mmCIF file with all atom_site columns, C-alpha atoms in Angstrom:
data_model
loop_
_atom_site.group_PDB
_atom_site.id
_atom_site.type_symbol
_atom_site.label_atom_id
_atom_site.label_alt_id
_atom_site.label_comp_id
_atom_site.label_asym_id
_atom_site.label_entity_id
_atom_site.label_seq_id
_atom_site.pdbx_PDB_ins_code
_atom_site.Cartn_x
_atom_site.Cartn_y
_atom_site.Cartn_z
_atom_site.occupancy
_atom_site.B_iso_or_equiv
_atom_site.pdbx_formal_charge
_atom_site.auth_seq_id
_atom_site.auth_comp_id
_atom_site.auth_asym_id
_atom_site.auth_atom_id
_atom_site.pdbx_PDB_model_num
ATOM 1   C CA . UNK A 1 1   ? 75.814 29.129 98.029  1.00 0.00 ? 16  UNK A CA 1
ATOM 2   C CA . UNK A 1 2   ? 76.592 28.419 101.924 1.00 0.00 ? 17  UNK A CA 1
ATOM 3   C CA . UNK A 1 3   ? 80.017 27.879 101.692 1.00 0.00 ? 18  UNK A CA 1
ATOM 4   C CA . UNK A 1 4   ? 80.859 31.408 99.666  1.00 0.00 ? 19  UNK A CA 1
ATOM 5   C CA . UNK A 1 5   ? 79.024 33.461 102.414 1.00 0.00 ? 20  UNK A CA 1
ATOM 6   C CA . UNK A 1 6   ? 81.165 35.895 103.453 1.00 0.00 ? 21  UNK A CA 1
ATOM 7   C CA . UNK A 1 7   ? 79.436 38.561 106.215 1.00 0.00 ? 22  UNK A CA 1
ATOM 8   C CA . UNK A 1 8   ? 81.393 41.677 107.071 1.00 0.00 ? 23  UNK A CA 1
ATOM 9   C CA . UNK A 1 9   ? 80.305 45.410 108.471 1.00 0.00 ? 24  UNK A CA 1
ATOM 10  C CA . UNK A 1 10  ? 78.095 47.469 105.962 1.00 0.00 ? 25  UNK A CA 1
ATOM 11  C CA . UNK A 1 11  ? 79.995 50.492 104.678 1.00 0.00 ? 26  UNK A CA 1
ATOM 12  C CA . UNK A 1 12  ? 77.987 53.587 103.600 1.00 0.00 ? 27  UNK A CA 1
ATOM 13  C CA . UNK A 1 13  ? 78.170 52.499 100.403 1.00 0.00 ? 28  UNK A CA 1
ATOM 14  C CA . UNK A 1 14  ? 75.700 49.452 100.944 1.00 0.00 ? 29  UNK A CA 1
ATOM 15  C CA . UNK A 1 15  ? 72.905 51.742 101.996 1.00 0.00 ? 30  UNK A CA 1
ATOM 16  C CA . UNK A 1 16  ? 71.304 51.545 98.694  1.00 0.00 ? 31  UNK A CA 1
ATOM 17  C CA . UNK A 1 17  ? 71.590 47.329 98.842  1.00 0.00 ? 32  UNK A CA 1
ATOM 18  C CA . UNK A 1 18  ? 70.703 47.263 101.913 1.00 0.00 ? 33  UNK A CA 1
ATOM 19  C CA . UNK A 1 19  ? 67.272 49.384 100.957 1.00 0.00 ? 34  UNK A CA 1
ATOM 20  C CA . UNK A 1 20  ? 66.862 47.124 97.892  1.00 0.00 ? 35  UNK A CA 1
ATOM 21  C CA . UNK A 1 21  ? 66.781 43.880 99.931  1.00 0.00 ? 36  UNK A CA 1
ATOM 22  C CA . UNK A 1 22  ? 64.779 45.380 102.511 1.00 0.00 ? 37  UNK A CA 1
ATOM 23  C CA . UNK A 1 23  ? 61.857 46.402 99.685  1.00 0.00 ? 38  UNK A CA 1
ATOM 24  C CA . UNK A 1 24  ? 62.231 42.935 97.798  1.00 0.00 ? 39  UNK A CA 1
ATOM 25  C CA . UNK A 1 25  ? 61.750 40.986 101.112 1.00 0.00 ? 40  UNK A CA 1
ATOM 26  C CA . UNK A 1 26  ? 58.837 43.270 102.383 1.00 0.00 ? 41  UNK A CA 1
ATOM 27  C CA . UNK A 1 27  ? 57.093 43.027 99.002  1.00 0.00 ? 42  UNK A CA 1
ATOM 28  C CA . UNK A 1 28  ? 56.818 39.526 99.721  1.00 0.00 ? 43  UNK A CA 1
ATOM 29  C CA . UNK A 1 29  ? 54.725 40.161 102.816 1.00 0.00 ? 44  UNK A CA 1
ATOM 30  C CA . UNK A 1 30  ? 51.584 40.701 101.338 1.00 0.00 ? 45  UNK A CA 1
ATOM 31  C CA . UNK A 1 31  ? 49.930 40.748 104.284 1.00 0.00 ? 46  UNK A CA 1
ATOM 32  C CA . UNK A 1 32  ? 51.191 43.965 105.276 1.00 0.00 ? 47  UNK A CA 1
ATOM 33  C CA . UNK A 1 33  ? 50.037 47.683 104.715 1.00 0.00 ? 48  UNK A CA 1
ATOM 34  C CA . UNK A 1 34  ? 52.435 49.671 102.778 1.00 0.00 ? 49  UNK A CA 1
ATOM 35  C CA . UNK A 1 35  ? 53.057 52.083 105.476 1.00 0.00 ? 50  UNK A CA 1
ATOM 36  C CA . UNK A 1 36  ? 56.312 54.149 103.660 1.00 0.00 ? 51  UNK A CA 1
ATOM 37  C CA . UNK A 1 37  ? 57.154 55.252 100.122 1.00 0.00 ? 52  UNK A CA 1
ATOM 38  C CA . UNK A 1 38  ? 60.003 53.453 98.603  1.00 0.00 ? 53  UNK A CA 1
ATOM 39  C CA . UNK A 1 39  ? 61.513 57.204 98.551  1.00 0.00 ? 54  UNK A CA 1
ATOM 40  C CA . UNK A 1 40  ? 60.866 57.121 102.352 1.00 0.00 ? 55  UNK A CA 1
ATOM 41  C CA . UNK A 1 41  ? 62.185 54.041 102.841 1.00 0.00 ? 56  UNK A CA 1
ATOM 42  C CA . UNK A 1 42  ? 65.873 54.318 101.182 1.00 0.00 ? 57  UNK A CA 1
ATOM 43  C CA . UNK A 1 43  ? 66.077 57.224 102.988 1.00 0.00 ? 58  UNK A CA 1
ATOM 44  C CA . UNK A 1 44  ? 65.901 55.415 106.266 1.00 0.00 ? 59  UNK A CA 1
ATOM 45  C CA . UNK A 1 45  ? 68.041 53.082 105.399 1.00 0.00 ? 60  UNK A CA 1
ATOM 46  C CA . UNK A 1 46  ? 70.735 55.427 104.084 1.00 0.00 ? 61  UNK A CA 1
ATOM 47  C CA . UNK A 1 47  ? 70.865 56.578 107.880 1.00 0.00 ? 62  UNK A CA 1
ATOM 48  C CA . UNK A 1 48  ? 70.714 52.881 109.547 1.00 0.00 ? 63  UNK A CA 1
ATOM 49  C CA . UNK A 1 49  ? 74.223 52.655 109.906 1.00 0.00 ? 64  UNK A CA 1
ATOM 50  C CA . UNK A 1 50  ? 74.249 55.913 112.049 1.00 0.00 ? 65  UNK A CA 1
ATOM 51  C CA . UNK A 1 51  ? 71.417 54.437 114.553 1.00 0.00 ? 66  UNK A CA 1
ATOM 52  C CA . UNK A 1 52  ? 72.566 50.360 114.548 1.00 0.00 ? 67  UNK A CA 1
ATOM 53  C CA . UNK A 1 53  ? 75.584 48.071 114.747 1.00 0.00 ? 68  UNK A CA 1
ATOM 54  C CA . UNK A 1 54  ? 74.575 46.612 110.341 1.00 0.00 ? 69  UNK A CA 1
ATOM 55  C CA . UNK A 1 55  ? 76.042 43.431 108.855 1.00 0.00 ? 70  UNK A CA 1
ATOM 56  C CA . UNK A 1 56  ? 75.813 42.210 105.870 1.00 0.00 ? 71  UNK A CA 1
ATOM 57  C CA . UNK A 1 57  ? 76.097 38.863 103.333 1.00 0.00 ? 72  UNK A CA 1
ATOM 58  C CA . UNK A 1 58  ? 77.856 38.722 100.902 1.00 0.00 ? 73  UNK A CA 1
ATOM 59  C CA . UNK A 1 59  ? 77.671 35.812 97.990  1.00 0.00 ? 74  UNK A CA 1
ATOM 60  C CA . UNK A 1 60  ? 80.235 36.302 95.040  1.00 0.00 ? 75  UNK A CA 1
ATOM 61  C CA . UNK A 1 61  ? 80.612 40.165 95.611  1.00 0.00 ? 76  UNK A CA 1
ATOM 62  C CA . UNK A 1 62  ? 76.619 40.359 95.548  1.00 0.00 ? 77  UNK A CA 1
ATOM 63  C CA . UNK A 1 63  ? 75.040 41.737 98.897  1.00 0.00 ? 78  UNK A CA 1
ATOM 64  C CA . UNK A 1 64  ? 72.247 39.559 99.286  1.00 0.00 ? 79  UNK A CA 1
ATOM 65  C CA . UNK A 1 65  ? 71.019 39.996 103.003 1.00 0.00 ? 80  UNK A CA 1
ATOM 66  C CA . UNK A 1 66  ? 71.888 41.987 106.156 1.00 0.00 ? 81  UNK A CA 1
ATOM 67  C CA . UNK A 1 67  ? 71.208 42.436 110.101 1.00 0.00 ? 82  UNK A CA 1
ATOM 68  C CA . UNK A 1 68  ? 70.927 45.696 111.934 1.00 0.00 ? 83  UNK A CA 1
ATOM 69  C CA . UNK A 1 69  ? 71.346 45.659 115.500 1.00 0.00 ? 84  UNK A CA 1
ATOM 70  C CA . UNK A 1 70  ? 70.529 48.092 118.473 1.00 0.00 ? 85  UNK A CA 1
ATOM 71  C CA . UNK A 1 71  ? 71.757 47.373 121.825 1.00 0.00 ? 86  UNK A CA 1
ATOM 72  C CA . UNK A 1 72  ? 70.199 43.915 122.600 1.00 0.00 ? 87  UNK A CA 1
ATOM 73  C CA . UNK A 1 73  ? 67.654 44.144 119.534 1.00 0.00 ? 88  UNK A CA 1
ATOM 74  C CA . UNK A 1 74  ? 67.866 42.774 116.179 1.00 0.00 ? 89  UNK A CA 1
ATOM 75  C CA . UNK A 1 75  ? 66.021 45.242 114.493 1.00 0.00 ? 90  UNK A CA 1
ATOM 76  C CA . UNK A 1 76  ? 66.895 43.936 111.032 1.00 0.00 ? 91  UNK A CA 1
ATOM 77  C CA . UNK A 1 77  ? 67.187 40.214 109.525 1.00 0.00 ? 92  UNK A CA 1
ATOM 78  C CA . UNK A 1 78  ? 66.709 40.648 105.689 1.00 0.00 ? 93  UNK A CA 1
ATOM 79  C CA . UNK A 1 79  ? 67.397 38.357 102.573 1.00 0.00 ? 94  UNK A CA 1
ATOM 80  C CA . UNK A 1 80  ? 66.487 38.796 99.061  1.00 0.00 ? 95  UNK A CA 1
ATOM 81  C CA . UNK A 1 81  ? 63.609 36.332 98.180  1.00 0.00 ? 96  UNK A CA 1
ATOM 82  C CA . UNK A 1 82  ? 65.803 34.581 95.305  1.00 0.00 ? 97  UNK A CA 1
ATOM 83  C CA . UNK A 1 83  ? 68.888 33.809 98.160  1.00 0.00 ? 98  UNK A CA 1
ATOM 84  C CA . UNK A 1 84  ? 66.914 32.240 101.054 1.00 0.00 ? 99  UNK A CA 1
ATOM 85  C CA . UNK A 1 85  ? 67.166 29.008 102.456 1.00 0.00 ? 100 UNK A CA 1
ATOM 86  C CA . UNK A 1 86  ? 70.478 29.378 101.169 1.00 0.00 ? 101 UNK A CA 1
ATOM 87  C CA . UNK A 1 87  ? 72.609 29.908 104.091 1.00 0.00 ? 102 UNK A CA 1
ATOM 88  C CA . UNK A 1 88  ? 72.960 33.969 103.874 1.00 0.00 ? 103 UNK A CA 1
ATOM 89  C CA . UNK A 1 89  ? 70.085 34.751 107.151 1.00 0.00 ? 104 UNK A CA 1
ATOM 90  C CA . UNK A 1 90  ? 71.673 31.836 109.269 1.00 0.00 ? 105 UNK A CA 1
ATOM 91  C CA . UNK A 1 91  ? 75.293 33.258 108.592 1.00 0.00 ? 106 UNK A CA 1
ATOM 92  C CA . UNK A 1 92  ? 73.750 36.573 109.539 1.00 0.00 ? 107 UNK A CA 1
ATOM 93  C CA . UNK A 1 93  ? 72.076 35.582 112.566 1.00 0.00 ? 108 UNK A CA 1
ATOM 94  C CA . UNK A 1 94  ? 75.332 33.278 113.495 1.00 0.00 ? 109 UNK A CA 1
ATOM 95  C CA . UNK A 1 95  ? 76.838 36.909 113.631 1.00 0.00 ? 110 UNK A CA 1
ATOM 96  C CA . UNK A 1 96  ? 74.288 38.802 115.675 1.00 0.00 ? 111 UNK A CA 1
ATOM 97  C CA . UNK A 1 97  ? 74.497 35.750 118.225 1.00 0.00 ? 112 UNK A CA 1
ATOM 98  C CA . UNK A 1 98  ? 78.542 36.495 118.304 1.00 0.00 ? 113 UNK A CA 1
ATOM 99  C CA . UNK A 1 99  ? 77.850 39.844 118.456 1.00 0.00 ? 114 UNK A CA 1
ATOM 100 C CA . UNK A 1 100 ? 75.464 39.797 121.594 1.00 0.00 ? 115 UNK A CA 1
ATOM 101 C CA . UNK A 1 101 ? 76.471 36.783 123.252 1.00 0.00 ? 116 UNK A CA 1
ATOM 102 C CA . UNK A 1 102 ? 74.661 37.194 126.349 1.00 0.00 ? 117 UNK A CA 1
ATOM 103 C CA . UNK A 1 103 ? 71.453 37.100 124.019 1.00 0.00 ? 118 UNK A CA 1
ATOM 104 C CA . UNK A 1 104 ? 69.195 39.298 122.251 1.00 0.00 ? 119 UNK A CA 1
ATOM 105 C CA . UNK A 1 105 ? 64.920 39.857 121.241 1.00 0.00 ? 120 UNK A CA 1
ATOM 106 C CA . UNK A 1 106 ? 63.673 41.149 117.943 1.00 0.00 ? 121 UNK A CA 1
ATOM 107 C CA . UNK A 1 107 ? 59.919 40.958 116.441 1.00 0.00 ? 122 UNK A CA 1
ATOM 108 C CA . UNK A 1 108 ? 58.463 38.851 114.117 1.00 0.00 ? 123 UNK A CA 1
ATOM 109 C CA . UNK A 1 109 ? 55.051 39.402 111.560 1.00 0.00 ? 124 UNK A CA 1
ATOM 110 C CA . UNK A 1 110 ? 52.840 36.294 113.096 1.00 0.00 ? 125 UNK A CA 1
ATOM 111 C CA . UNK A 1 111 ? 52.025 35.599 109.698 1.00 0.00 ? 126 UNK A CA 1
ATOM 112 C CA . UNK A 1 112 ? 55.491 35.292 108.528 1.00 0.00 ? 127 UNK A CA 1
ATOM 113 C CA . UNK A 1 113 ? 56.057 31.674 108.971 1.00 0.00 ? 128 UNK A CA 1
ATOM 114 C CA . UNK A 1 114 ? 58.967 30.695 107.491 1.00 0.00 ? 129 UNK A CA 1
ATOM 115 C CA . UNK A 1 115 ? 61.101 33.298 109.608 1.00 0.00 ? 130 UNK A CA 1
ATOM 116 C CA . UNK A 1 116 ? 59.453 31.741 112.847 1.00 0.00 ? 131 UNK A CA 1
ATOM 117 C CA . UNK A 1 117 ? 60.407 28.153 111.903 1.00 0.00 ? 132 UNK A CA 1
ATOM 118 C CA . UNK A 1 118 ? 63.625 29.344 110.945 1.00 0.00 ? 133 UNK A CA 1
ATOM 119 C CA . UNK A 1 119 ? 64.196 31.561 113.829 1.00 0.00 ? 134 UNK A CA 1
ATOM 120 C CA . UNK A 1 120 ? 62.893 28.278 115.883 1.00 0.00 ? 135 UNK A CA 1
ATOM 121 C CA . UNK A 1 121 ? 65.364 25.859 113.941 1.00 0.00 ? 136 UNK A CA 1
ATOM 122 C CA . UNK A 1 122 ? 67.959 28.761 115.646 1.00 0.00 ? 137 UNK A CA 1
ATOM 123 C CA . UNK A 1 123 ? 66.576 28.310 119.106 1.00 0.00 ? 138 UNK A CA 1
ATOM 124 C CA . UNK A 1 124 ? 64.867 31.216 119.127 1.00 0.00 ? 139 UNK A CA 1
ATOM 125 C CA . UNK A 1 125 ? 62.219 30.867 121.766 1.00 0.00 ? 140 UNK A CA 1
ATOM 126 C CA . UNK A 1 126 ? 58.288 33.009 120.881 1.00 0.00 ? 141 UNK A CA 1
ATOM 127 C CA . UNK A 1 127 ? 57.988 34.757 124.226 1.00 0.00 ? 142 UNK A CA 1
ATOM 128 C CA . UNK A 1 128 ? 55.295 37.333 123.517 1.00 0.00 ? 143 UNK A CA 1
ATOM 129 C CA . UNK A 1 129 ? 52.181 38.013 120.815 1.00 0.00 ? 144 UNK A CA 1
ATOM 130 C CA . UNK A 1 130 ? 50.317 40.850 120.354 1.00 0.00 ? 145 UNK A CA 1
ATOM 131 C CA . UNK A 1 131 ? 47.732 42.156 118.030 1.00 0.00 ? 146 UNK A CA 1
ATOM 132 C CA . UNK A 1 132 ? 49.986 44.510 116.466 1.00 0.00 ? 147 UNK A CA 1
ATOM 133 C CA . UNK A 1 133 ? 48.763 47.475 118.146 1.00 0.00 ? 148 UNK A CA 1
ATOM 134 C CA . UNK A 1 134 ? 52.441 48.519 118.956 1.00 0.00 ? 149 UNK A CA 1
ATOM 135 C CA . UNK A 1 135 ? 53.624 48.379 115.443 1.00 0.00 ? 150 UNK A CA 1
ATOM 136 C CA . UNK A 1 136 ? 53.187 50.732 112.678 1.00 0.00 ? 151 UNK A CA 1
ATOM 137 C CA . UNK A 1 137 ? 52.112 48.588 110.279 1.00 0.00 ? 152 UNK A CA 1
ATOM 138 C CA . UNK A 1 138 ? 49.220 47.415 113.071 1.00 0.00 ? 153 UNK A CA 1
ATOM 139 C CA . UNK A 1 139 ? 49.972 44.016 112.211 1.00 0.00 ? 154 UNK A CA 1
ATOM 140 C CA . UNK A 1 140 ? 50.015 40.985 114.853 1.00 0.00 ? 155 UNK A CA 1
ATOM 141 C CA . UNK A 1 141 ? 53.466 40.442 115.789 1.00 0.00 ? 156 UNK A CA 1
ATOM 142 C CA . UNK A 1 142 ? 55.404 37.962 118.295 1.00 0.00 ? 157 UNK A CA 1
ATOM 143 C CA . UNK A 1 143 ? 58.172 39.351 120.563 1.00 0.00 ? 158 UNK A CA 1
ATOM 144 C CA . UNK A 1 144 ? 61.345 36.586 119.940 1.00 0.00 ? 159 UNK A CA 1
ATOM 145 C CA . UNK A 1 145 ? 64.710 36.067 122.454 1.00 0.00 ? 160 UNK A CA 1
ATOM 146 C CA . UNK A 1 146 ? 67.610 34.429 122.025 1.00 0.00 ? 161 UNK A CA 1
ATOM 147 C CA . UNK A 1 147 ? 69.469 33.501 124.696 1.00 0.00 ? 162 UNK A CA 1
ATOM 148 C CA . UNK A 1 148 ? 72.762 31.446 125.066 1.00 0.00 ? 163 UNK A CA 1
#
């Protein structure tokens, strides 16, 4: 798959893809409280575009992941389950790092492993846990930077 990744701006029309990866990834996290309605949820996401800077993958026409960014926060790093480890989230985060080269932070679920070692394998550095408190899910988190 890595070498047909093509990532490019989300229109308007990718709202809906966009809201379908997002679901499919979260339902994966079983660890976490369903906090919004999918109804809720597709509604935020037909609005990202008009709060954050949103890229998306692309494999073979198919969105398959995509990155929303807000100033120097990566709000957003999504992939459907069946296209990680695939190439798609490093292309994306390859773009958020050209994007905001003087470095960005996001959050991360504790619990969500795989996106820490992959974030790590990135050279994302862990710079700050919490219980969770600060999140609406009220999940444990870690606070994550990049910097060049």
């Amino acid at each position: 798959m890595g070498s047909n990744i093509a990532i490019r701006r989300a229109l308007a029309t990718d709202a809906d893809k966009v809201a379908d990866i997002f679901v499919a990834a979260r339902a994966r996290m079983t660890y976490l409280p369903v906090v919004h309605t999918e109804a809720e949820t597709r509604a935020f996401f037909r609005g990202l575009q008009n709060r954050e800077e949103v890229w998306v993958a692309e494999v073979d026409g198919r969105v398959v992941g995509f990155a929303g960014i807000n100033e120097d926060w990566l709000d957003h790093l999504y992939v459907y389950p069946d296209a990680q480890s695939a190439g798609a989230g490093s292309a994306l985060l390859a773009k958020v790092k050209q994007q905001r080269p003087a470095g960005f932070q996001f959050w991360a679920f504790q619990q969500n492993e795989g996106a820490r070692r992959f974030y790590a394998r990135h050279g994302c550095v862990e710079v700050e846990w919490t219980d969770g408190e600060g999140n609406e899910e009220r999940t444990p988190d870690v606070r994550l930077e990049w910097r060049p």
